[in-house]
Amino acid sequence: MSALLSAAARPRLSRPDFLASGKVFRTEVLAGLVVALALIPEAISFSIIAGVDPSVGLFASFTMAVVISVVGGRKAMISAATGAMALVIAPLNHEYGLGHLIAAVILGGLIQIALGALGVARLMRFVPRSVMVGFVNALAILIFLAQVPELHDVPWPVYPLVAAGLTLMVLFPKVTRVVPAPLVSIVVLTVLTVAAGIAVPTVGDKGELPSALPVPGVPDVPFTLETLTTIAPYAFAFALVGLMESLMTAKLVDDLTDTRSGKTRESIGQGVANVVTGFFGGMGGCAMIGQTMINVKTSGARTRASTFLAGVFLMVLCIVFGPVVSDIPMAALVAVMVLVSVGTFDWHSVRPQTLKRLPLGETLVMAVTVVCVVATHNLAIGVVVGSLAAMVVFARRVAHLAEVSGVVDPDGGHVVYAVTGELFFASSNDLVYQFDYAGDPDDVVIDLTDAHIWDASSVAALDAIENKYARRGKTVTIVGLNKPSAAIHDRLAGELTGH
């Protein structure tokens, strides 16, 4: 009996999460298929931006998705070739060729591994909510703008096809959610255009699909110091942009799914995936927010299986079903991405009621983030500029939180100044001007019981106050320092000036 009880008390080993039930597995498989279909034209487009053959972008999407599904820290997130990464390395390819581009991808991956190991992911805690909201809204705008060229100067049937695709995706979930609505829309519109012989732009018009799997190899570059100095700046920019976009996307998925992800593991995983991608001749990549939204929000995927299968299906579709995939009308994929952009945008953040209640500084930070991202088409630049703007707004806001109130002893022998608030470089600047140096009695007490000293600037301000009183023959006593404030004050007091 005791053996039975002990056996019952032991936790049972569960199957992998994506095999937990047939329903979950079906969701992951269908989500991976939808993402793979959406990846094909985008990977080809990003290849064109980078100035390489379409197979280079498709191979990158395949290897990135498969590798990151194993080594990444965020379940269900899609990593593949992206426009931002293509823009970073495009000049290198145009000037030096594909070999240097591949070498930069591998070096960029190694830099990402190093940065991940050094804990760069912890910097994400300093990205404020207003920047995150601006990031999401800018992303939605970029996803929509990316579809505009597909609607310009095209045959008129494209427009009713896009409308039909949107209608299907809105109405079909009311009938059943067993099959993802985007997949239904793509299949129906493809069958319709092929059967009716409707001449509209198709996936095949974007470029030729690969007919074989990628094979590993070494970049065709001279292994010299000159090569290293040539690719290093591009590799470093590649690493930073990729990590920024991936970590922001991981945080977004965390919020959508109410789960936590391993940001350090994700950072290192992105590097590993890029190194592998480089050795397989891919152009590198990072997390794709649009495809991740299709996977997580639209299709309901939650496990690594969908990410892995997206990569596998991508190659299967290209190699085995290339002719069929080539017939998919771009209108069907445009409809999917338009719906994704509408669903991604945080409409609550721009409601008049929300904007009225939100502090003006928060709204400005959100707007700055959106404008920078949309103007540069670079999510990383927008996040950095938005975070810097948030710091400026925060500094201005707290700069006035330090207050000084003085009470003179009834006998006129001394005065007590009570300082309240946080003392740091912004708030301590005005501290010196809040004392009556000429009119105060000879004994001055500065009570910091309700204050906290954060930096050397505050200690320097207190030194300046003491010096001003000392020149008038008056003494200053500082009391009420908490332990951290006392430690920094005792260490730096009198050491910050040449007097």
XYZ file of C-alpha atoms in Angstrom:
499
model
C 0.000 0.000 0.000
C 2.784 2.451 0.911
C 4.433 1.801 -2.446
C 1.183 2.626 -4.206
C 0.787 5.834 -2.202
C 4.335 6.956 -2.915
C 3.860 6.211 -6.589
C 0.654 8.233 -6.627
C 2.392 11.118 -4.893
C 5.087 11.324 -7.557
C 4.312 13.803 -10.313
C 3.496 12.137 -13.604
C 5.605 12.953 -16.604
C 3.384 14.813 -19.011
C 3.615 14.624 -22.768
C 4.929 17.637 -24.675
C 2.448 20.491 -24.461
C 1.599 20.347 -28.147
C 0.562 16.681 -27.805
C -1.661 17.331 -24.790
C -4.806 16.885 -26.854
C -5.905 16.353 -30.406
C -7.578 19.741 -30.432
C -4.410 21.554 -29.390
C -2.319 19.640 -31.906
C -4.771 20.429 -34.706
C -4.658 24.115 -33.762
C -0.857 24.120 -33.861
C -0.694 22.320 -37.214
C -3.224 24.593 -38.914
C -1.633 27.703 -37.395
C 1.764 26.628 -38.713
C 0.284 26.116 -42.183
C -1.325 29.571 -42.248
C 1.914 31.222 -41.095
C 3.924 29.324 -43.720
C 1.616 30.563 -46.472
C 1.975 34.137 -45.218
C 5.769 33.810 -44.918
C 6.393 32.936 -48.564
C 5.606 36.273 -50.265
C 7.135 38.286 -47.415
C 10.379 36.290 -47.470
C 10.603 36.835 -51.216
C 9.921 40.573 -50.787
C 12.604 40.897 -48.099
C 15.049 39.064 -50.370
C 14.416 41.693 -53.023
C 15.056 44.456 -50.451
C 18.373 42.841 -49.509
C 19.257 42.379 -53.172
C 19.544 38.570 -53.025
C 17.860 35.605 -54.697
C 14.393 34.738 -53.277
C 15.699 31.360 -52.100
C 18.065 33.166 -49.673
C 15.120 34.730 -47.834
C 13.042 31.539 -47.936
C 15.934 29.437 -46.593
C 16.413 31.981 -43.806
C 12.744 31.781 -42.822
C 12.909 27.971 -42.808
C 16.039 27.638 -40.679
C 15.131 30.502 -38.316
C 11.691 29.048 -37.555
C 12.927 25.482 -37.067
C 15.925 26.381 -34.896
C 14.199 28.999 -32.739
C 11.350 26.564 -32.026
C 13.915 24.486 -30.126
C 16.320 27.025 -28.622
C 14.086 30.106 -28.243
C 12.616 31.368 -24.995
C 9.125 32.357 -26.209
C 6.678 29.656 -27.249
C 4.599 30.223 -30.406
C 6.628 33.231 -31.536
C 7.616 33.226 -35.208
C 11.146 34.157 -36.278
C 12.080 34.429 -39.941
C 13.613 36.783 -42.493
C 12.410 40.342 -41.795
C 12.391 43.673 -43.570
C 14.313 45.471 -40.808
C 17.181 42.984 -40.960
C 17.165 43.128 -44.755
C 17.529 46.901 -44.639
C 20.485 46.667 -42.235
C 22.537 44.293 -44.380
C 21.384 45.363 -47.857
C 24.195 47.965 -48.310
C 26.799 45.319 -47.442
C 25.419 42.949 -50.076
C 25.198 45.663 -52.734
C 28.824 46.704 -52.188
C 30.614 43.451 -51.355
C 28.311 40.589 -52.400
C 26.437 37.666 -50.865
C 29.491 36.124 -49.203
C 30.034 39.171 -46.986
C 26.308 39.305 -46.196
C 26.330 35.676 -44.996
C 29.479 36.294 -42.953
C 27.838 39.323 -41.310
C 24.793 37.218 -40.414
C 26.990 34.624 -38.700
C 28.989 37.277 -36.833
C 25.757 39.058 -35.887
C 24.445 35.805 -34.448
C 27.609 35.351 -32.374
C 27.238 38.921 -31.066
C 23.627 38.177 -30.116
C 24.756 35.090 -28.188
C 27.340 37.190 -26.326
C 24.853 39.975 -25.562
C 22.295 37.438 -24.387
C 24.835 35.811 -22.074
C 25.719 39.262 -20.688
C 22.070 39.830 -19.732
C 21.050 42.465 -22.284
C 17.475 41.137 -22.061
C 17.178 42.648 -18.587
C 17.174 46.096 -20.190
C 13.608 45.392 -21.346
C 12.361 46.336 -17.879
C 13.233 49.956 -18.702
C 10.838 50.093 -21.663
C 7.750 51.949 -20.349
C 4.179 51.025 -21.187
C 3.645 54.133 -23.338
C 6.542 53.037 -25.561
C 5.125 49.507 -25.746
C 1.730 50.836 -26.822
C 3.375 53.072 -29.413
C 5.424 50.101 -30.627
C 2.292 47.988 -31.105
C 0.374 50.759 -32.856
C 3.317 51.571 -35.141
C 3.630 47.896 -35.955
C -0.030 47.748 -36.973
C 0.447 50.799 -39.209
C 3.559 49.290 -40.837
C 1.771 45.994 -41.485
C -1.047 47.894 -43.201
C 1.302 50.153 -45.187
C 3.196 47.094 -46.414
C -0.013 45.947 -48.119
C -0.629 49.240 -49.945
C 1.761 48.466 -52.860
C -0.206 45.269 -53.467
C -3.330 47.381 -53.987
C -1.775 49.966 -56.267
C -1.942 49.721 -60.051
C -3.455 46.226 -60.046
C -6.361 44.656 -61.985
C -9.758 45.639 -60.633
C -10.694 42.075 -59.469
C -8.064 42.419 -56.719
C -10.300 44.779 -54.737
C -13.420 42.565 -54.555
C -11.149 39.600 -53.767
C -9.626 41.445 -50.815
C -13.114 42.464 -49.637
C -14.313 38.868 -49.992
C -11.302 37.608 -48.017
C -11.947 40.070 -45.183
C -15.639 39.143 -45.112
C -14.819 35.430 -44.939
C -12.381 35.920 -42.062
C -14.871 38.004 -40.091
C -17.891 35.726 -40.621
C -16.370 32.226 -40.737
C -15.429 32.095 -37.004
C -19.143 32.560 -36.230
C -19.754 29.220 -37.965
C -16.808 27.249 -36.573
C -13.302 27.773 -35.203
C -12.087 24.274 -35.994
C -10.229 25.581 -39.061
C -8.501 28.994 -38.939
C -10.447 31.566 -40.922
C -7.320 32.872 -42.733
C -6.648 29.380 -44.114
C -10.235 29.095 -45.327
C -10.001 32.510 -46.960
C -6.738 31.632 -48.756
C -8.084 28.303 -50.042
C -11.438 29.704 -51.195
C -9.921 32.687 -53.022
C -7.266 30.504 -54.663
C -9.861 27.997 -55.916
C -12.060 30.845 -57.129
C -9.337 32.636 -59.106
C -7.973 29.425 -60.647
C -11.384 27.974 -61.522
C -12.700 31.233 -62.968
C -9.420 32.093 -64.677
C -9.218 35.497 -62.974
C -5.941 37.197 -63.865
C -4.570 38.801 -60.689
C -1.062 39.001 -59.138
C -0.072 35.737 -57.461
C 2.661 34.483 -55.127
C 4.481 33.118 -58.161
C 4.840 36.646 -59.517
C 7.046 37.541 -56.538
C 9.817 35.189 -57.549
C 10.800 31.603 -58.204
C 10.391 29.179 -55.316
C 13.311 26.890 -54.361
C 13.186 23.279 -55.555
C 15.562 21.706 -53.007
C 16.538 21.980 -49.353
C 19.415 24.274 -48.376
C 22.833 22.682 -47.762
C 25.370 23.896 -45.202
C 28.474 25.727 -46.309
C 31.094 28.328 -45.350
C 30.761 31.956 -46.533
C 32.778 32.634 -49.672
C 34.938 35.425 -48.218
C 38.640 35.810 -47.437
C 39.199 35.123 -43.746
C 41.225 38.261 -43.063
C 41.187 41.171 -40.640
C 39.995 43.404 -43.481
C 36.905 41.243 -43.957
C 36.211 41.354 -40.231
C 36.454 45.151 -40.063
C 34.189 45.402 -43.118
C 31.375 43.236 -41.781
C 31.660 44.116 -38.063
C 29.604 47.370 -38.107
C 26.818 45.705 -40.092
C 26.908 42.629 -37.848
C 26.657 44.742 -34.699
C 23.695 46.738 -36.068
C 22.130 43.456 -37.238
C 22.489 41.987 -33.734
C 21.014 45.005 -31.934
C 18.032 45.452 -34.275
C 17.262 41.731 -34.185
C 17.377 41.516 -30.399
C 15.289 44.650 -29.950
C 12.529 43.477 -32.263
C 12.573 39.940 -30.878
C 12.442 40.964 -27.221
C 9.685 43.487 -27.856
C 7.699 40.851 -29.720
C 8.250 38.349 -26.906
C 6.952 40.895 -24.384
C 3.901 41.507 -26.569
C 3.147 37.774 -26.753
C 3.660 37.507 -22.979
C 0.916 40.086 -22.505
C -1.406 38.454 -25.045
C -1.097 34.970 -23.560
C -0.669 35.893 -19.864
C 2.514 33.811 -19.733
C 6.173 34.588 -19.131
C 9.024 33.855 -21.486
C 12.758 33.440 -20.999
C 14.154 36.658 -22.439
C 17.794 35.656 -21.923
C 17.161 32.298 -23.561
C 15.375 34.074 -26.415
C 18.330 36.429 -26.911
C 20.818 33.566 -27.066
C 18.398 31.522 -29.177
C 18.137 34.295 -31.765
C 21.905 34.270 -32.042
C 22.071 30.500 -32.428
C 19.333 30.591 -35.083
C 21.170 33.290 -37.044
C 24.477 31.416 -36.909
C 22.775 28.260 -38.223
C 20.916 30.305 -40.846
C 24.155 31.876 -42.037
C 25.865 28.510 -42.487
C 22.853 27.356 -44.527
C 23.083 30.380 -46.818
C 20.184 32.381 -45.378
C 20.005 36.143 -44.934
C 19.272 35.971 -41.204
C 16.260 37.311 -39.367
C 14.482 37.885 -36.086
C 10.986 37.685 -34.600
C 8.224 38.616 -37.063
C 5.441 40.475 -35.323
C 2.876 40.210 -38.103
C 3.275 36.452 -38.493
C 3.426 36.036 -34.724
C 0.086 37.809 -34.445
C -1.357 35.463 -37.084
C -0.007 32.503 -35.126
C -0.943 33.567 -31.598
C -3.877 35.943 -31.878
C -5.633 34.889 -35.082
C -4.946 31.136 -35.099
C -4.717 30.562 -31.337
C -1.361 28.742 -31.284
C 0.432 28.486 -27.947
C 3.311 26.001 -28.309
C 6.639 25.527 -30.060
C 5.011 23.087 -32.482
C 3.397 25.863 -34.524
C 6.749 27.639 -34.912
C 8.518 24.435 -35.942
C 5.766 23.435 -38.350
C 5.677 26.900 -39.919
C 9.280 26.375 -41.014
C 8.704 22.796 -42.142
C 5.523 23.655 -44.044
C 7.336 26.557 -45.693
C 9.847 24.219 -47.341
C 7.221 21.561 -48.111
C 5.010 24.148 -49.792
C 7.926 25.514 -51.826
C 9.495 22.213 -52.861
C 6.519 19.828 -53.107
C 3.582 22.129 -53.787
C 5.414 24.966 -55.513
C 3.076 25.177 -58.531
C -0.021 25.243 -56.300
C 1.423 27.835 -53.934
C 2.446 29.984 -56.887
C -1.244 30.252 -57.867
C -2.314 31.770 -54.508
C -3.584 35.287 -55.267
C -1.753 38.019 -53.387
C -5.188 39.484 -52.624
C -5.834 36.589 -50.225
C -2.623 37.255 -48.268
C -3.237 41.014 -48.316
C -6.652 40.435 -46.728
C -5.038 38.317 -43.981
C -2.428 40.969 -43.182
C -4.984 43.817 -43.227
C -7.071 41.963 -40.662
C -3.938 41.329 -38.607
C -3.077 45.046 -38.652
C -6.580 45.996 -37.492
C -6.454 43.417 -34.710
C -2.959 44.445 -33.624
C -3.688 48.163 -33.238
C -4.567 49.168 -29.662
C -7.734 51.120 -30.427
C -8.405 51.747 -26.741
C -5.204 53.807 -26.525
C -6.505 56.419 -28.989
C -10.066 56.730 -27.686
C -10.880 60.335 -26.675
C -11.807 59.200 -23.153
C -8.424 57.483 -22.744
C -6.461 60.431 -24.096
C -8.272 62.817 -21.724
C -7.318 60.756 -18.665
C -3.790 59.932 -19.763
C -1.047 62.392 -18.731
C 0.069 64.512 -21.686
C 3.639 63.249 -21.377
C 2.515 59.627 -21.789
C 0.565 60.509 -24.928
C 3.545 62.389 -26.373
C 5.866 59.432 -25.738
C 3.436 57.096 -27.492
C 3.146 59.501 -30.447
C 6.943 59.955 -30.707
C 7.408 56.180 -30.791
C 4.797 55.748 -33.527
C 6.181 58.593 -35.669
C 9.792 57.361 -35.410
C 8.904 53.772 -36.254
C 6.689 54.695 -39.200
C 9.174 57.286 -40.515
C 12.206 54.992 -40.336
C 10.438 51.634 -40.829
C 12.695 50.468 -38.018
C 11.018 49.276 -34.826
C 14.278 49.334 -32.865
C 14.925 53.035 -33.569
C 11.381 53.896 -32.507
C 11.720 51.985 -29.240
C 15.063 53.635 -28.390
C 13.817 57.158 -29.205
C 10.530 56.527 -27.379
C 12.355 55.255 -24.290
C 14.639 58.314 -24.291
C 11.585 60.578 -24.613
C 9.967 58.751 -21.688
C 13.089 59.332 -19.590
C 13.000 63.056 -20.369
C 9.298 63.255 -19.455
C 9.938 61.327 -16.241
C 12.901 63.530 -15.288
C 10.882 66.709 -15.862
C 8.020 65.318 -13.824
C 10.063 64.273 -10.804
C 12.409 67.260 -10.949
C 9.855 69.276 -8.992
C 9.036 66.615 -6.420
C 11.673 67.772 -3.920
C 10.180 70.388 -1.571
C 11.833 72.463 1.150
C 9.999 74.030 4.079
C 11.761 76.004 6.839
C 10.673 76.536 10.442
C 12.548 79.037 12.662
C 12.889 78.195 16.359
C 10.780 80.607 18.514
C 13.900 81.921 20.291
C 15.527 82.589 16.924
C 18.558 80.436 17.718
C 18.258 77.994 14.799
C 16.146 77.084 11.808
C 15.048 73.621 10.651
C 14.567 72.952 6.939
C 12.552 69.815 6.134
C 13.385 68.410 2.678
C 10.809 66.065 1.159
C 11.124 63.979 -2.023
C 13.651 62.226 -4.244
C 16.999 63.976 -4.641
C 18.811 63.264 -7.897
C 20.456 65.284 -10.675
C 17.180 66.836 -11.906
C 15.469 67.637 -8.611
C 18.600 68.724 -6.714
C 19.490 71.487 -9.179
C 16.963 73.881 -7.635
C 17.681 72.785 -4.057
C 20.460 75.336 -3.556
C 18.118 78.267 -4.201
C 15.512 77.367 -1.586
C 17.436 78.543 1.506
C 17.682 82.030 3.066
C 21.447 82.175 3.558
C 21.589 85.828 4.620
C 18.506 85.919 6.867
C 18.817 82.561 8.676
C 20.245 82.305 12.229
C 23.706 80.863 12.862
C 22.566 77.267 13.354
C 20.847 75.567 10.408
C 19.417 72.039 10.505
C 18.526 70.230 7.252
C 16.171 67.335 7.971
C 16.220 64.650 5.251
C 13.963 62.166 7.049
C 11.414 62.282 4.198
C 13.978 62.499 1.398
C 16.300 60.067 -0.399
C 19.692 60.800 -1.958
C 20.205 58.966 -5.249
C 23.353 60.364 -6.819
C 26.477 62.504 -6.570
C 24.646 65.570 -7.888
C 22.524 65.634 -4.738
C 25.566 65.330 -2.485
C 27.233 68.163 -4.432
C 24.114 70.316 -3.932
C 24.209 69.705 -0.158
C 27.921 70.576 -0.132
C 27.147 73.808 -1.970
C 24.491 74.700 0.612
C 26.922 74.072 3.475
C 29.606 76.181 1.762
C 27.219 79.102 1.243
C 26.312 79.098 4.940
C 29.953 78.611 5.987
C 31.021 81.746 4.080
C 28.602 83.639 6.317
C 29.963 82.047 9.483
C 26.984 79.739 9.956
C 26.980 75.993 10.662
C 24.832 73.353 8.963
C 23.789 70.028 10.489
C 22.263 67.357 8.267
C 19.995 64.873 10.052
C 17.497 62.140 9.193
C 19.496 60.380 6.493
C 18.284 56.852 5.788
C 20.933 54.147 5.512
C 21.502 54.206 1.681
C 21.477 58.024 1.650
C 23.915 58.187 4.559
C 26.251 55.754 2.788
C 26.509 57.804 -0.417
C 26.671 61.097 1.523
C 29.440 59.935 3.862
C 31.448 58.605 0.898
C 31.183 61.701 -1.312
C 30.608 64.698 0.971
C 33.410 67.222 0.559
C 35.061 65.202 -2.241
C 33.236 66.611 -5.263
C 34.804 70.085 -5.447
C 38.314 71.414 -5.353
C 37.723 73.435 -2.188
